PDB file of C-alpha atoms in Angstrom:
ATOM      1  CA  MET A   1     171.356 264.818 103.666  1.00 40.00           C
ATOM      2  CA  THR A   2     174.970 263.984 103.171  1.00 44.00           C
ATOM      3  CA  THR A   3     177.215 264.291 100.167  1.00 55.00           C
ATOM      4  CA  ASP A   4     178.531 260.758 100.689  1.00 79.00           C
ATOM      5  CA  GLN A   5     175.094 259.272 100.042  1.00 91.00           C
ATOM      6  CA  ARG A   6     175.202 255.694  98.816  1.00 87.00           C
ATOM      7  CA  ASN A   7     172.599 253.848  96.789  1.00 89.00           C
ATOM      8  CA  GLU A   8     173.196 250.145  96.278  1.00 90.00           C
ATOM      9  CA  ALA A   9     172.653 249.380  92.597  1.00 94.00           C
ATOM     10  CA  ALA A  10     171.874 246.157  90.770  1.00 95.00           C
ATOM     11  CA  VAL A  11     170.703 244.960  87.379  1.00 96.00           C
ATOM     12  CA  THR A  12     167.248 243.385  87.116  1.00 95.00           C
ATOM     13  CA  SER A  13     165.091 242.234  84.239  1.00 95.00           C
ATOM     14  CA  LYS A  14     161.368 242.710  83.894  1.00 95.00           C
ATOM     15  CA  GLU A  15     159.129 240.896  81.450  1.00 96.00           C
ATOM     16  CA  ALA A  16     156.975 242.881  79.042  1.00 96.00           C
ATOM     17  CA  PHE A  17     153.840 244.204  80.704  1.00 97.00           C
ATOM     18  CA  GLN A  18     150.730 246.271  80.140  1.00 98.00           C
ATOM     19  CA  ALA A  19     149.606 249.015  82.472  1.00 98.00           C
ATOM     20  CA  MET A  20     146.680 251.372  82.890  1.00 98.00           C
ATOM     21  CA  GLY A  21     146.326 254.713  84.576  1.00 98.00           C
ATOM     22  CA  LEU A  22     146.814 258.407  83.965  1.00 98.00           C
ATOM     23  CA  LYS A  23     149.006 260.416  81.599  1.00 97.00           C
ATOM     24  CA  TRP A  24     150.662 263.718  82.460  1.00 96.00           C
ATOM     25  CA  GLU A  25     152.644 265.865  80.028  1.00 94.00           C
ATOM     26  CA  GLY A  26     154.622 268.958  80.900  1.00 92.00           C
ATOM     27  CA  THR A  27     157.985 270.528  81.582  1.00 89.00           C
ATOM     28  CA  PHE A  28     160.524 269.605  84.226  1.00 84.00           C
ATOM     29  CA  ALA A  29     159.631 272.876  86.004  1.00 86.00           C
ATOM     30  CA  GLU A  30     155.934 271.922  86.067  1.00 90.00           C
ATOM     31  CA  ALA A  31     156.853 268.488  87.397  1.00 88.00           C
ATOM     32  CA  GLY A  32     158.984 270.108  90.097  1.00 83.00           C
ATOM     33  CA  ALA A  33     156.048 272.330  91.027  1.00 87.00           C
ATOM     34  CA  GLY A  34     153.959 269.264  91.851  1.00 90.00           C
ATOM     35  CA  GLY A  35     152.258 268.352  88.573  1.00 92.00           C
ATOM     36  CA  ILE A  36     153.167 264.686  88.827  1.00 94.00           C
ATOM     37  CA  ARG A  37     152.231 264.483  92.510  1.00 95.00           C
ATOM     38  CA  ALA A  38     148.685 265.531  91.644  1.00 96.00           C
ATOM     39  CA  VAL A  39     148.439 262.768  89.019  1.00 97.00           C
ATOM     40  CA  HIS A  40     149.725 260.199  91.520  1.00 97.00           C
ATOM     41  CA  ARG A  41     147.062 261.327  94.030  1.00 97.00           C
ATOM     42  CA  THR A  42     144.316 261.032  91.390  1.00 98.00           C
ATOM     43  CA  LEU A  43     145.493 257.526  90.473  1.00 98.00           C
ATOM     44  CA  GLN A  44     145.350 256.511  94.150  1.00 98.00           C
ATOM     45  CA  GLU A  45     141.796 257.862  94.336  1.00 98.00           C
ATOM     46  CA  ARG A  46     140.720 256.074  91.122  1.00 98.00           C
ATOM     47  CA  LEU A  47     142.605 252.794  91.643  1.00 98.00           C
ATOM     48  CA  ALA A  48     139.393 250.820  92.229  1.00 98.00           C
ATOM     49  CA  GLU A  49     138.185 251.785  88.725  1.00 98.00           C
ATOM     50  CA  ILE A  50     141.050 249.935  86.994  1.00 98.00           C
ATOM     51  CA  PRO A  51     139.900 246.493  85.828  1.00 97.00           C
ATOM     52  CA  HIS A  52     142.245 243.487  86.134  1.00 98.00           C
ATOM     53  CA  ALA A  53     144.825 245.446  88.164  1.00 98.00           C
ATOM     54  CA  LEU A  54     147.844 243.518  89.458  1.00 97.00           C
ATOM     55  CA  HIS A  55     150.186 244.565  92.290  1.00 95.00           C
ATOM     56  CA  THR A  56     147.839 247.324  93.485  1.00 97.00           C
ATOM     57  CA  ASP A  57     150.260 248.100  96.312  1.00 97.00           C
ATOM     58  CA  THR A  58     152.739 249.551  93.772  1.00 98.00           C
ATOM     59  CA  LEU A  59     152.268 252.732  91.754  1.00 98.00           C
ATOM     60  CA  LEU A  60     154.447 252.749  88.638  1.00 98.00           C
ATOM     61  CA  GLY A  61     155.761 256.060  87.328  1.00 97.00           C
ATOM     62  CA  LEU A  62     157.029 255.797  83.741  1.00 97.00           C
ATOM     63  CA  SER A  63     158.761 258.810  82.201  1.00 95.00           C
ATOM     64  CA  TYR A  64     159.292 259.331  78.481  1.00 93.00           C
ATOM     65  CA  HIS A  65     160.956 262.095  76.457  1.00 85.00           C
ATOM     66  CA  ALA A  66     158.140 264.073  74.821  1.00 74.00           C
ATOM     67  CA  VAL A  67     160.458 265.786  72.374  1.00 67.00           C
ATOM     68  CA  PRO A  68     163.998 264.406  72.365  1.00 61.00           C
ATOM     69  CA  GLY A  69     166.268 267.254  73.417  1.00 63.00           C
ATOM     70  CA  GLY A  70     163.311 269.354  74.575  1.00 70.00           C
ATOM     71  CA  ASP A  71     162.294 270.458  78.048  1.00 78.00           C
ATOM     72  CA  GLY A  72     159.101 268.446  78.210  1.00 86.00           C
ATOM     73  CA  PHE A  73     158.333 264.870  79.050  1.00 92.00           C
ATOM     74  CA  ILE A  74     155.422 262.506  79.476  1.00 94.00           C
ATOM     75  CA  HIS A  75     154.815 260.706  82.755  1.00 96.00           C
ATOM     76  CA  TYR A  76     152.422 257.798  83.208  1.00 97.00           C
ATOM     77  CA  ALA A  77     151.118 257.051  86.710  1.00 98.00           C
ATOM     78  CA  VAL A  78     149.892 253.489  86.248  1.00 98.00           C
ATOM     79  CA  VAL A  79     149.425 250.031  87.700  1.00 98.00           C
ATOM     80  CA  GLU A  80     150.236 246.818  85.937  1.00 98.00           C
ATOM     81  CA  VAL A  81     147.169 245.023  84.564  1.00 98.00           C
ATOM     82  CA  GLU A  82     146.524 241.394  83.658  1.00 97.00           C
ATOM     83  CA  ARG A  83     144.741 242.375  80.461  1.00 97.00           C
ATOM     84  CA  ILE A  84     143.064 245.346  78.816  1.00 96.00           C
ATOM     85  CA  ASP A  85     139.481 245.097  77.695  1.00 94.00           C
ATOM     86  CA  GLU A  86     137.920 248.317  78.920  1.00 95.00           C
ATOM     87  CA  VAL A  87     139.533 251.615  79.808  1.00 97.00           C
ATOM     88  CA  PRO A  88     137.840 253.943  82.315  1.00 98.00           C
ATOM     89  CA  ASP A  89     137.151 257.526  81.194  1.00 97.00           C
ATOM     90  CA  GLY A  90     140.240 259.712  81.241  1.00 97.00           C
ATOM     91  CA  MET A  91     142.634 256.795  81.595  1.00 98.00           C
ATOM     92  CA  VAL A  92     145.206 255.433  79.170  1.00 98.00           C
ATOM     93  CA  THR A  93     147.011 252.152  78.588  1.00 98.00           C
ATOM     94  CA  ILE A  94     150.660 251.577  77.863  1.00 97.00           C
ATOM     95  CA  SER A  95     152.736 248.550  76.905  1.00 96.00           C
ATOM     96  CA  VAL A  96     156.333 248.224  78.042  1.00 96.00           C
ATOM     97  CA  PRO A  97     158.649 245.678  76.393  1.00 95.00           C
ATOM     98  CA  ALA A  98     160.815 243.215  78.310  1.00 95.00           C
ATOM     99  CA  LEU A  99     163.837 245.215  79.473  1.00 95.00           C
ATOM    100  CA  THR A 100     166.917 245.100  81.654  1.00 96.00           C
ATOM    101  CA  TYR A 101     167.143 247.877  84.245  1.00 97.00           C
ATOM    102  CA  ALA A 102     169.797 249.341  86.495  1.00 97.00           C
ATOM    103  CA  THR A 103     167.927 249.753  89.780  1.00 97.00           C
ATOM    104  CA  CYS A 104     168.485 251.378  93.139  1.00 97.00           C
ATOM    105  CA  THR A 105     166.344 252.314  96.105  1.00 96.00           C
ATOM    106  CA  HIS A 106     165.923 255.979  96.986  1.00 96.00           C
ATOM    107  CA  ARG A 107     165.331 256.158 100.730  1.00 94.00           C
ATOM    108  CA  LYS A 108     163.767 258.817 102.913  1.00 92.00           C
ATOM    109  CA  GLU A 109     166.282 261.488 103.978  1.00 91.00           C
ATOM    110  CA  GLN A 110     168.274 261.059 100.753  1.00 93.00           C
ATOM    111  CA  SER A 111     168.634 263.620  97.982  1.00 93.00           C
ATOM    112  CA  ILE A 112     166.631 262.542  94.912  1.00 91.00           C
ATOM    113  CA  ASP A 113     169.108 264.293  92.590  1.00 91.00           C
ATOM    114  CA  GLN A 114     171.986 262.450  94.271  1.00 94.00           C
ATOM    115  CA  SER A 115     170.187 259.101  93.956  1.00 95.00           C
ATOM    116  CA  TYR A 116     169.837 259.681  90.206  1.00 95.00           C
ATOM    117  CA  ASN A 117     173.449 260.898  89.900  1.00 94.00           C
ATOM    118  CA  ASN A 118     174.604 257.762  91.741  1.00 95.00           C
ATOM    119  CA  ILE A 119     172.681 255.324  89.527  1.00 96.00           C
ATOM    120  CA  TYR A 120     173.810 257.034  86.317  1.00 95.00           C
ATOM    121  CA  ALA A 121     177.425 256.993  87.543  1.00 96.00           C
ATOM    122  CA  TRP A 122     177.077 253.292  88.433  1.00 96.00           C
ATOM    123  CA  ILE A 123     175.709 252.518  84.938  1.00 96.00           C
ATOM    124  CA  LYS A 124     178.754 254.204  83.404  1.00 94.00           C
ATOM    125  CA  GLU A 125     181.183 252.483  85.809  1.00 95.00           C
ATOM    126  CA  GLN A 126     179.737 249.085  84.864  1.00 94.00           C
ATOM    127  CA  GLY A 127     180.233 249.819  81.162  1.00 93.00           C
ATOM    128  CA  TYR A 128     176.494 249.673  80.462  1.00 94.00           C
ATOM    129  CA  SER A 129     174.697 252.095  78.198  1.00 92.00           C
ATOM    130  CA  GLU A 130     171.319 253.703  78.645  1.00 89.00           C
ATOM    131  CA  TYR A 131     168.686 252.222  76.412  1.00 90.00           C
ATOM    132  CA  ASN A 132     165.531 254.197  75.746  1.00 86.00           C
ATOM    133  CA  PRO A 133     163.048 252.132  73.739  1.00 81.00           C
ATOM    134  CA  ASP A 134     160.132 254.327  72.665  1.00 85.00           C
ATOM    135  CA  HIS A 135     161.929 257.153  74.543  1.00 88.00           C
ATOM    136  CA  LEU A 136     161.388 255.534  77.996  1.00 92.00           C
ATOM    137  CA  THR A 137     163.996 257.291  80.159  1.00 93.00           C
ATOM    138  CA  HIS A 138     163.221 255.916  83.609  1.00 94.00           C
ATOM    139  CA  PHE A 139     160.717 254.066  85.669  1.00 93.00           C
ATOM    140  CA  GLU A 140     159.937 254.545  89.365  1.00 96.00           C
ATOM    141  CA  LYS A 141     158.081 252.190  91.698  1.00 97.00           C
ATOM    142  CA  TYR A 142     156.308 253.846  94.626  1.00 97.00           C
ATOM    143  CA  PRO A 143     154.429 252.280  97.533  1.00 97.00           C
ATOM    144  CA  MET A 144     150.765 252.925  96.608  1.00 97.00           C
ATOM    145  CA  SER A 145     150.077 253.923 100.223  1.00 97.00           C
ATOM    146  CA  GLN A 146     152.718 256.679 100.195  1.00 97.00           C
ATOM    147  CA  ASP A 147     151.454 260.273 100.206  1.00 96.00           C
ATOM    148  CA  PRO A 148     152.504 261.769  96.824  1.00 95.00           C
ATOM    149  CA  TYR A 149     152.978 265.106  98.593  1.00 94.00           C
ATOM    150  CA  ALA A 150     155.381 263.682 101.191  1.00 91.00           C
ATOM    151  CA  ASP A 151     158.554 265.769 101.410  1.00 88.00           C
ATOM    152  CA  ASP A 152     160.609 262.627 101.838  1.00 90.00           C
ATOM    153  CA  PRO A 153     159.373 259.953  99.423  1.00 93.00           C
ATOM    154  CA  GLU A 154     160.818 256.482  99.142  1.00 95.00           C
ATOM    155  CA  PHE A 155     160.855 254.682  95.799  1.00 97.00           C
ATOM    156  CA  ILE A 156     162.803 252.403  93.483  1.00 97.00           C
ATOM    157  CA  ILE A 157     164.548 253.940  90.474  1.00 97.00           C
ATOM    158  CA  MET A 158     164.814 251.794  87.340  1.00 97.00           C
ATOM    159  CA  ILE A 159     166.843 252.973  84.311  1.00 96.00           C
ATOM    160  CA  PRO A 160     166.650 250.855  81.123  1.00 96.00           C
ATOM    161  CA  VAL A 161     170.149 249.697  80.142  1.00 96.00           C
ATOM    162  CA  GLN A 162     171.805 247.681  77.476  1.00 92.00           C
ATOM    163  CA  ILE A 163     174.553 245.407  78.635  1.00 83.00           C
ATOM    164  CA  GLY A 164     177.181 245.246  75.928  1.00 69.00           C
ATOM    165  CA  GLU A 165     179.693 242.536  75.217  1.00 54.00           C
ATOM    166  CA  PRO A 166     182.480 242.430  77.799  1.00 49.00           C
ATOM    167  CA  LEU A 167     185.708 243.961  76.568  1.00 46.00           C
ATOM    168  CA  LYS A 168     188.338 241.377  75.666  1.00 44.00           C
ATOM    169  CA  GLU A 169     191.770 241.988  77.040  1.00 47.00           C
ATOM    170  CA  ASN A 170     195.004 241.233  75.194  1.00 43.00           C
ATOM    171  CA  GLY A 171     193.379 241.086  71.765  1.00 38.00           C
TER     172      GLY A 171
END
């Protein structure tokens, strides 16, 4: 891993969507100890139970502040669904509004912390501001086939942003 790691960033929009899957709640330390990886594995194992699933090759990881300013957060390991009419035991549903995201790809061999530092720096450089509707802080897209316990995961980072009015020069 190098300190001059680059992550190409871009802005993308995603329409509102509904998703179904599993909910995990804990601290950043618990997440670092593998709590989220276990939930991702369980979702992979239970994927066939999710009715009306779309894009089953992509696992969505949505992270929300549990208590703003606190150490905990809520993570949803889900797949997008066409509609919700029945929810399998132990699963939850979530609706995400249409949003604009700053996105970048985190590749194998890269530092995850550095990928996040790079995207947040890019957001600031572009003059955008983070936008956390319903406390959604970030969104990750993983290949469903990827082992959640892989030491070197690859995924797409998506940070909700608000694009303000461009600054006018000379009054």
